[in-house]
């Protein structure tokens, strides 16, 4: 699934109709993980979504799109400084997917606050496993190339469909992680089968020799 610096990830057709995501309409996504059944198809890959933005007007639509079967936790930060402090204090596990929605500019009376490019640089140094996504207004799209060069996975323009574009990226990354998990499980199963077969043949051989 391709990604454009100006349009963000290409969305699958079904995602253009978020009402179809669940039969009876969406529920609010909880701030923390809940005891959802582990049998849900999408529950096996955990996602932590970091929103680094003072004006996340896409937050409520995104909550509507996130299915309850997705294992997602959301953390919100009002500034880059606050987020960098969080990155310094936390350990990031390989079995989870970490994604950060990073605004380019922040509403603050302090003109020295970090901008989005500086936050991307901090992510690449402190937490390279975090997948950053830059959120840009129309007049900020000129920085898209710089954002991609600084490590942004995609640059998503602020628009009425940006929540769907964000959801598309989450689904793409969880699908990739799920494939890796299935391959690892298959390798373990093949190894266990080979060991069991070897032991069985060895037992048959020893029985024949000492019979």
PDB file of C-alpha atoms in Angstrom:
ATOM      1  CA  UNK A   1       0.000   0.000   0.000  1.00  0.00           C
ATOM      2  CA  UNK A   2       1.727   3.140  -1.186  1.00  0.00           C
ATOM      3  CA  UNK A   3       2.254   6.334   0.752  1.00  0.00           C
ATOM      4  CA  UNK A   4       2.361   9.824  -0.669  1.00  0.00           C
ATOM      5  CA  UNK A   5       3.987  12.717   1.180  1.00  0.00           C
ATOM      6  CA  UNK A   6       0.988  14.897   0.379  1.00  0.00           C
ATOM      7  CA  UNK A   7      -1.984  12.569   0.559  1.00  0.00           C
ATOM      8  CA  UNK A   8      -0.910  10.059   3.200  1.00  0.00           C
ATOM      9  CA  UNK A   9      -1.514   6.311   2.961  1.00  0.00           C
ATOM     10  CA  UNK A  10      -3.870   5.001   0.285  1.00  0.00           C
ATOM     11  CA  UNK A  11      -6.968   3.665   2.007  1.00  0.00           C
ATOM     12  CA  UNK A  12      -8.731   0.405   1.108  1.00  0.00           C
ATOM     13  CA  UNK A  13     -12.185   0.918  -0.401  1.00  0.00           C
ATOM     14  CA  UNK A  14     -14.038  -0.464   2.605  1.00  0.00           C
ATOM     15  CA  UNK A  15     -12.372   2.057   4.883  1.00  0.00           C
ATOM     16  CA  UNK A  16     -13.997   4.915   2.979  1.00  0.00           C
ATOM     17  CA  UNK A  17     -17.279   3.833   4.628  1.00  0.00           C
ATOM     18  CA  UNK A  18     -16.533   3.762   8.365  1.00  0.00           C
ATOM     19  CA  UNK A  19     -20.151   2.984   9.218  1.00  0.00           C
ATOM     20  CA  UNK A  20     -19.577  -0.526   7.891  1.00  0.00           C
ATOM     21  CA  UNK A  21     -16.829  -1.233  10.389  1.00  0.00           C
ATOM     22  CA  UNK A  22     -19.328  -2.563  12.889  1.00  0.00           C
ATOM     23  CA  UNK A  23     -22.898  -3.666  12.609  1.00  0.00           C
ATOM     24  CA  UNK A  24     -24.443  -1.594  15.351  1.00  0.00           C
ATOM     25  CA  UNK A  25     -22.287   1.497  15.165  1.00  0.00           C
ATOM     26  CA  UNK A  26     -19.038   2.317  16.982  1.00  0.00           C
ATOM     27  CA  UNK A  27     -18.399   2.725  20.675  1.00  0.00           C
ATOM     28  CA  UNK A  28     -15.908   5.023  22.360  1.00  0.00           C
ATOM     29  CA  UNK A  29     -12.449   3.597  22.431  1.00  0.00           C
ATOM     30  CA  UNK A  30     -11.266   3.288  26.030  1.00  0.00           C
ATOM     31  CA  UNK A  31      -8.167   5.148  27.099  1.00  0.00           C
ATOM     32  CA  UNK A  32      -6.707   1.937  28.533  1.00  0.00           C
ATOM     33  CA  UNK A  33      -6.817  -1.689  27.446  1.00  0.00           C
ATOM     34  CA  UNK A  34      -9.822  -3.631  28.613  1.00  0.00           C
ATOM     35  CA  UNK A  35     -10.578  -7.316  28.981  1.00  0.00           C
ATOM     36  CA  UNK A  36     -11.547  -7.873  25.374  1.00  0.00           C
ATOM     37  CA  UNK A  37     -11.681 -11.538  24.304  1.00  0.00           C
ATOM     38  CA  UNK A  38      -8.314 -12.708  23.031  1.00  0.00           C
ATOM     39  CA  UNK A  39     -10.116 -14.610  20.279  1.00  0.00           C
ATOM     40  CA  UNK A  40     -10.773 -11.399  18.352  1.00  0.00           C
ATOM     41  CA  UNK A  41      -8.951 -11.557  15.030  1.00  0.00           C
ATOM     42  CA  UNK A  42      -7.187  -8.205  15.445  1.00  0.00           C
ATOM     43  CA  UNK A  43      -6.443  -8.415  19.144  1.00  0.00           C
ATOM     44  CA  UNK A  44      -3.104 -10.217  18.867  1.00  0.00           C
ATOM     45  CA  UNK A  45      -1.115  -7.104  17.899  1.00  0.00           C
ATOM     46  CA  UNK A  46      -0.950  -4.357  20.511  1.00  0.00           C
ATOM     47  CA  UNK A  47      -0.703  -0.728  19.410  1.00  0.00           C
ATOM     48  CA  UNK A  48       0.204   2.338  21.444  1.00  0.00           C
ATOM     49  CA  UNK A  49      -0.836   5.540  19.725  1.00  0.00           C
ATOM     50  CA  UNK A  50       0.833   8.747  20.902  1.00  0.00           C
ATOM     51  CA  UNK A  51      -0.929  11.978  19.944  1.00  0.00           C
ATOM     52  CA  UNK A  52       1.491  14.921  20.148  1.00  0.00           C
ATOM     53  CA  UNK A  53      -0.797  17.797  19.245  1.00  0.00           C
ATOM     54  CA  UNK A  54      -2.410  20.734  21.034  1.00  0.00           C
ATOM     55  CA  UNK A  55      -5.490  20.702  18.766  1.00  0.00           C
ATOM     56  CA  UNK A  56      -6.362  17.109  17.868  1.00  0.00           C
ATOM     57  CA  UNK A  57      -9.691  17.889  16.182  1.00  0.00           C
ATOM     58  CA  UNK A  58      -9.538  14.435  14.568  1.00  0.00           C
ATOM     59  CA  UNK A  59      -9.522  12.710  17.962  1.00  0.00           C
ATOM     60  CA  UNK A  60     -13.254  11.988  18.271  1.00  0.00           C
ATOM     61  CA  UNK A  61     -13.649  10.738  14.656  1.00  0.00           C
ATOM     62  CA  UNK A  62     -10.620   8.518  15.191  1.00  0.00           C
ATOM     63  CA  UNK A  63     -12.177   7.080  18.321  1.00  0.00           C
ATOM     64  CA  UNK A  64     -15.265   6.211  16.299  1.00  0.00           C
ATOM     65  CA  UNK A  65     -13.161   4.380  13.710  1.00  0.00           C
ATOM     66  CA  UNK A  66     -11.086   2.317  16.110  1.00  0.00           C
ATOM     67  CA  UNK A  67     -12.865  -1.007  16.473  1.00  0.00           C
ATOM     68  CA  UNK A  68     -13.124  -2.487  19.943  1.00  0.00           C
ATOM     69  CA  UNK A  69     -11.358  -5.595  18.635  1.00  0.00           C
ATOM     70  CA  UNK A  70      -8.217  -3.532  17.990  1.00  0.00           C
ATOM     71  CA  UNK A  71      -5.842  -3.621  20.928  1.00  0.00           C
ATOM     72  CA  UNK A  72      -5.037   0.113  21.022  1.00  0.00           C
ATOM     73  CA  UNK A  73      -4.034   2.435  23.839  1.00  0.00           C
ATOM     74  CA  UNK A  74      -3.887   6.202  23.359  1.00  0.00           C
ATOM     75  CA  UNK A  75      -1.585   8.651  25.129  1.00  0.00           C
ATOM     76  CA  UNK A  76      -1.943  12.388  24.545  1.00  0.00           C
ATOM     77  CA  UNK A  77       0.758  15.045  24.834  1.00  0.00           C
ATOM     78  CA  UNK A  78       0.322  18.800  24.493  1.00  0.00           C
ATOM     79  CA  UNK A  79       3.907  19.599  23.544  1.00  0.00           C
ATOM     80  CA  UNK A  80       7.060  18.108  22.107  1.00  0.00           C
ATOM     81  CA  UNK A  81       8.895  18.727  25.365  1.00  0.00           C
ATOM     82  CA  UNK A  82       6.321  16.687  27.262  1.00  0.00           C
ATOM     83  CA  UNK A  83       6.598  13.872  24.740  1.00  0.00           C
ATOM     84  CA  UNK A  84      10.422  13.821  24.802  1.00  0.00           C
ATOM     85  CA  UNK A  85      10.264  13.526  28.588  1.00  0.00           C
ATOM     86  CA  UNK A  86       7.965  10.530  28.138  1.00  0.00           C
ATOM     87  CA  UNK A  87      10.325   8.933  25.597  1.00  0.00           C
ATOM     88  CA  UNK A  88      13.240   9.278  27.990  1.00  0.00           C
ATOM     89  CA  UNK A  89      11.345   7.608  30.810  1.00  0.00           C
ATOM     90  CA  UNK A  90       9.842   4.624  28.995  1.00  0.00           C
ATOM     91  CA  UNK A  91      11.026   1.332  27.552  1.00  0.00           C
ATOM     92  CA  UNK A  92       9.472   0.240  24.277  1.00  0.00           C
ATOM     93  CA  UNK A  93       8.735  -3.448  23.798  1.00  0.00           C
ATOM     94  CA  UNK A  94       9.345  -5.179  20.477  1.00  0.00           C
ATOM     95  CA  UNK A  95       6.082  -7.100  20.657  1.00  0.00           C
ATOM     96  CA  UNK A  96       4.016  -3.908  20.431  1.00  0.00           C
ATOM     97  CA  UNK A  97       3.612  -1.317  17.694  1.00  0.00           C
ATOM     98  CA  UNK A  98       4.234   2.291  18.706  1.00  0.00           C
ATOM     99  CA  UNK A  99       2.943   5.109  16.527  1.00  0.00           C
ATOM    100  CA  UNK A 100       3.094   8.864  17.067  1.00  0.00           C
ATOM    101  CA  UNK A 101       0.864  11.489  15.461  1.00  0.00           C
ATOM    102  CA  UNK A 102       3.001  14.619  15.479  1.00  0.00           C
ATOM    103  CA  UNK A 103       1.764  18.126  14.704  1.00  0.00           C
ATOM    104  CA  UNK A 104       4.154  20.418  12.850  1.00  0.00           C
ATOM    105  CA  UNK A 105       3.340  23.517  14.903  1.00  0.00           C
ATOM    106  CA  UNK A 106       1.957  23.948  18.419  1.00  0.00           C
ATOM    107  CA  UNK A 107      -0.230  26.702  19.821  1.00  0.00           C
ATOM    108  CA  UNK A 108       1.885  28.157  22.609  1.00  0.00           C
ATOM    109  CA  UNK A 109       2.845  31.651  23.785  1.00  0.00           C
ATOM    110  CA  UNK A 110       6.417  30.370  24.005  1.00  0.00           C
ATOM    111  CA  UNK A 111       8.100  30.810  20.621  1.00  0.00           C
ATOM    112  CA  UNK A 112      10.846  28.375  21.619  1.00  0.00           C
ATOM    113  CA  UNK A 113       8.669  25.262  21.811  1.00  0.00           C
ATOM    114  CA  UNK A 114       9.742  22.281  19.700  1.00  0.00           C
ATOM    115  CA  UNK A 115       8.266  21.991  16.227  1.00  0.00           C
ATOM    116  CA  UNK A 116       7.353  18.779  14.474  1.00  0.00           C
ATOM    117  CA  UNK A 117      10.713  18.284  12.733  1.00  0.00           C
ATOM    118  CA  UNK A 118      12.543  18.600  16.046  1.00  0.00           C
ATOM    119  CA  UNK A 119      10.195  16.038  17.578  1.00  0.00           C
ATOM    120  CA  UNK A 120      10.880  13.649  14.680  1.00  0.00           C
ATOM    121  CA  UNK A 121      14.594  13.985  15.329  1.00  0.00           C
ATOM    122  CA  UNK A 122      14.071  13.196  19.023  1.00  0.00           C
ATOM    123  CA  UNK A 123      12.007  10.124  18.162  1.00  0.00           C
ATOM    124  CA  UNK A 124      14.699   8.778  15.836  1.00  0.00           C
ATOM    125  CA  UNK A 125      17.342   9.212  18.565  1.00  0.00           C
ATOM    126  CA  UNK A 126      15.415   8.151  21.665  1.00  0.00           C
ATOM    127  CA  UNK A 127      12.835   5.663  20.381  1.00  0.00           C
ATOM    128  CA  UNK A 128      13.576   4.468  16.832  1.00  0.00           C
ATOM    129  CA  UNK A 129      10.891   1.775  17.109  1.00  0.00           C
ATOM    130  CA  UNK A 130       8.181   4.470  17.233  1.00  0.00           C
ATOM    131  CA  UNK A 131       6.546   5.060  13.831  1.00  0.00           C
ATOM    132  CA  UNK A 132       5.990   8.825  13.461  1.00  0.00           C
ATOM    133  CA  UNK A 133       3.298  10.370  11.282  1.00  0.00           C
ATOM    134  CA  UNK A 134       3.442  14.100  10.615  1.00  0.00           C
ATOM    135  CA  UNK A 135       0.172  16.039  10.610  1.00  0.00           C
ATOM    136  CA  UNK A 136       0.316  19.206   8.517  1.00  0.00           C
ATOM    137  CA  UNK A 137      -1.955  22.083   7.620  1.00  0.00           C
ATOM    138  CA  UNK A 138      -2.187  23.192   3.993  1.00  0.00           C
ATOM    139  CA  UNK A 139       0.425  25.900   4.496  1.00  0.00           C
ATOM    140  CA  UNK A 140       2.795  23.394   6.136  1.00  0.00           C
ATOM    141  CA  UNK A 141       2.840  20.774   3.369  1.00  0.00           C
ATOM    142  CA  UNK A 142       5.992  22.353   1.948  1.00  0.00           C
ATOM    143  CA  UNK A 143       7.815  20.689   4.847  1.00  0.00           C
ATOM    144  CA  UNK A 144       6.652  17.209   3.776  1.00  0.00           C
ATOM    145  CA  UNK A 145       9.964  16.301   2.130  1.00  0.00           C
ATOM    146  CA  UNK A 146      11.877  17.394   5.225  1.00  0.00           C
ATOM    147  CA  UNK A 147       9.525  15.390   7.425  1.00  0.00           C
ATOM    148  CA  UNK A 148       9.982  12.217   5.382  1.00  0.00           C
ATOM    149  CA  UNK A 149      13.761  12.755   5.411  1.00  0.00           C
ATOM    150  CA  UNK A 150      13.599  13.141   9.198  1.00  0.00           C
ATOM    151  CA  UNK A 151      11.938   9.758   9.600  1.00  0.00           C
ATOM    152  CA  UNK A 152       8.203  10.367   9.208  1.00  0.00           C
ATOM    153  CA  UNK A 153       6.406   7.305   7.867  1.00  0.00           C
ATOM    154  CA  UNK A 154       3.851   9.557   6.186  1.00  0.00           C
ATOM    155  CA  UNK A 155       2.619  13.142   6.135  1.00  0.00           C
ATOM    156  CA  UNK A 156      -1.144  13.431   6.477  1.00  0.00           C
ATOM    157  CA  UNK A 157      -2.852  16.752   5.652  1.00  0.00           C
ATOM    158  CA  UNK A 158      -5.416  17.998   8.126  1.00  0.00           C
ATOM    159  CA  UNK A 159      -8.745  17.360   6.456  1.00  0.00           C
ATOM    160  CA  UNK A 160     -12.147  15.828   6.999  1.00  0.00           C
ATOM    161  CA  UNK A 161     -10.826  12.337   6.134  1.00  0.00           C
ATOM    162  CA  UNK A 162      -7.592  12.417   8.121  1.00  0.00           C
ATOM    163  CA  UNK A 163      -9.011  10.092  10.801  1.00  0.00           C
ATOM    164  CA  UNK A 164      -9.603   7.461   8.107  1.00  0.00           C
ATOM    165  CA  UNK A 165      -6.082   7.954   6.773  1.00  0.00           C
ATOM    166  CA  UNK A 166      -4.655   7.464  10.266  1.00  0.00           C
ATOM    167  CA  UNK A 167      -6.780   4.348  10.689  1.00  0.00           C
ATOM    168  CA  UNK A 168      -5.453   3.067   7.366  1.00  0.00           C
ATOM    169  CA  UNK A 169      -1.857   3.368   8.574  1.00  0.00           C
ATOM    170  CA  UNK A 170      -2.683   1.561  11.830  1.00  0.00           C
ATOM    171  CA  UNK A 171      -4.314  -1.304   9.951  1.00  0.00           C
ATOM    172  CA  UNK A 172      -1.397  -1.528   7.534  1.00  0.00           C
ATOM    173  CA  UNK A 173       1.228  -1.737  10.278  1.00  0.00           C
ATOM    174  CA  UNK A 174      -0.755  -4.235  12.370  1.00  0.00           C
ATOM    175  CA  UNK A 175      -1.208  -6.427   9.286  1.00  0.00           C
ATOM    176  CA  UNK A 176       2.546  -6.446   8.685  1.00  0.00           C
ATOM    177  CA  UNK A 177       3.191  -7.312  12.320  1.00  0.00           C
ATOM    178  CA  UNK A 178       0.567 -10.047  12.234  1.00  0.00           C
ATOM    179  CA  UNK A 179       2.241 -11.647   9.208  1.00  0.00           C
ATOM    180  CA  UNK A 180       5.574 -11.654  11.057  1.00  0.00           C
ATOM    181  CA  UNK A 181       3.895 -13.280  14.087  1.00  0.00           C
ATOM    182  CA  UNK A 182       2.329 -16.003  11.925  1.00  0.00           C
ATOM    183  CA  UNK A 183       5.670 -16.738  10.230  1.00  0.00           C
ATOM    184  CA  UNK A 184       7.372 -17.066  13.610  1.00  0.00           C
ATOM    185  CA  UNK A 185       4.624 -19.383  14.859  1.00  0.00           C
ATOM    186  CA  UNK A 186       4.976 -21.496  11.712  1.00  0.00           C
ATOM    187  CA  UNK A 187       8.750 -21.816  12.190  1.00  0.00           C
ATOM    188  CA  UNK A 188       8.225 -22.921  15.799  1.00  0.00           C
ATOM    189  CA  UNK A 189       5.612 -25.488  14.734  1.00  0.00           C
ATOM    190  CA  UNK A 190       7.894 -26.897  12.017  1.00  0.00           C
ATOM    191  CA  UNK A 191      10.790 -27.128  14.477  1.00  0.00           C
ATOM    192  CA  UNK A 192       8.625 -28.891  17.070  1.00  0.00           C
ATOM    193  CA  UNK A 193       7.348 -31.330  14.431  1.00  0.00           C
ATOM    194  CA  UNK A 194      10.903 -32.085  13.240  1.00  0.00           C
ATOM    195  CA  UNK A 195      12.105 -32.726  16.796  1.00  0.00           C
ATOM    196  CA  UNK A 196       9.115 -34.961  17.524  1.00  0.00           C
ATOM    197  CA  UNK A 197       9.646 -36.929  14.308  1.00  0.00           C
ATOM    198  CA  UNK A 198      13.345 -37.372  15.074  1.00  0.00           C
ATOM    199  CA  UNK A 199      12.608 -38.681  18.562  1.00  0.00           C
ATOM    200  CA  UNK A 200       9.993 -41.055  17.184  1.00  0.00           C
ATOM    201  CA  UNK A 201      12.382 -42.464  14.578  1.00  0.00           C
ATOM    202  CA  UNK A 202      15.122 -42.768  17.183  1.00  0.00           C
ATOM    203  CA  UNK A 203      12.780 -44.685  19.464  1.00  0.00           C
ATOM    204  CA  UNK A 204      11.792 -47.051  16.635  1.00  0.00           C
ATOM    205  CA  UNK A 205      15.460 -47.592  15.713  1.00  0.00           C
ATOM    206  CA  UNK A 206      16.523 -48.326  19.287  1.00  0.00           C
ATOM    207  CA  UNK A 207      13.590 -50.687  19.779  1.00  0.00           C
ATOM    208  CA  UNK A 208      14.564 -52.599  16.615  1.00  0.00           C
ATOM    209  CA  UNK A 209      18.234 -52.826  17.665  1.00  0.00           C
ATOM    210  CA  UNK A 210      17.564 -54.162  21.160  1.00  0.00           C
ATOM    211  CA  UNK A 211      14.521 -56.294  20.427  1.00  0.00           C
TER     212      UNK A 211
END
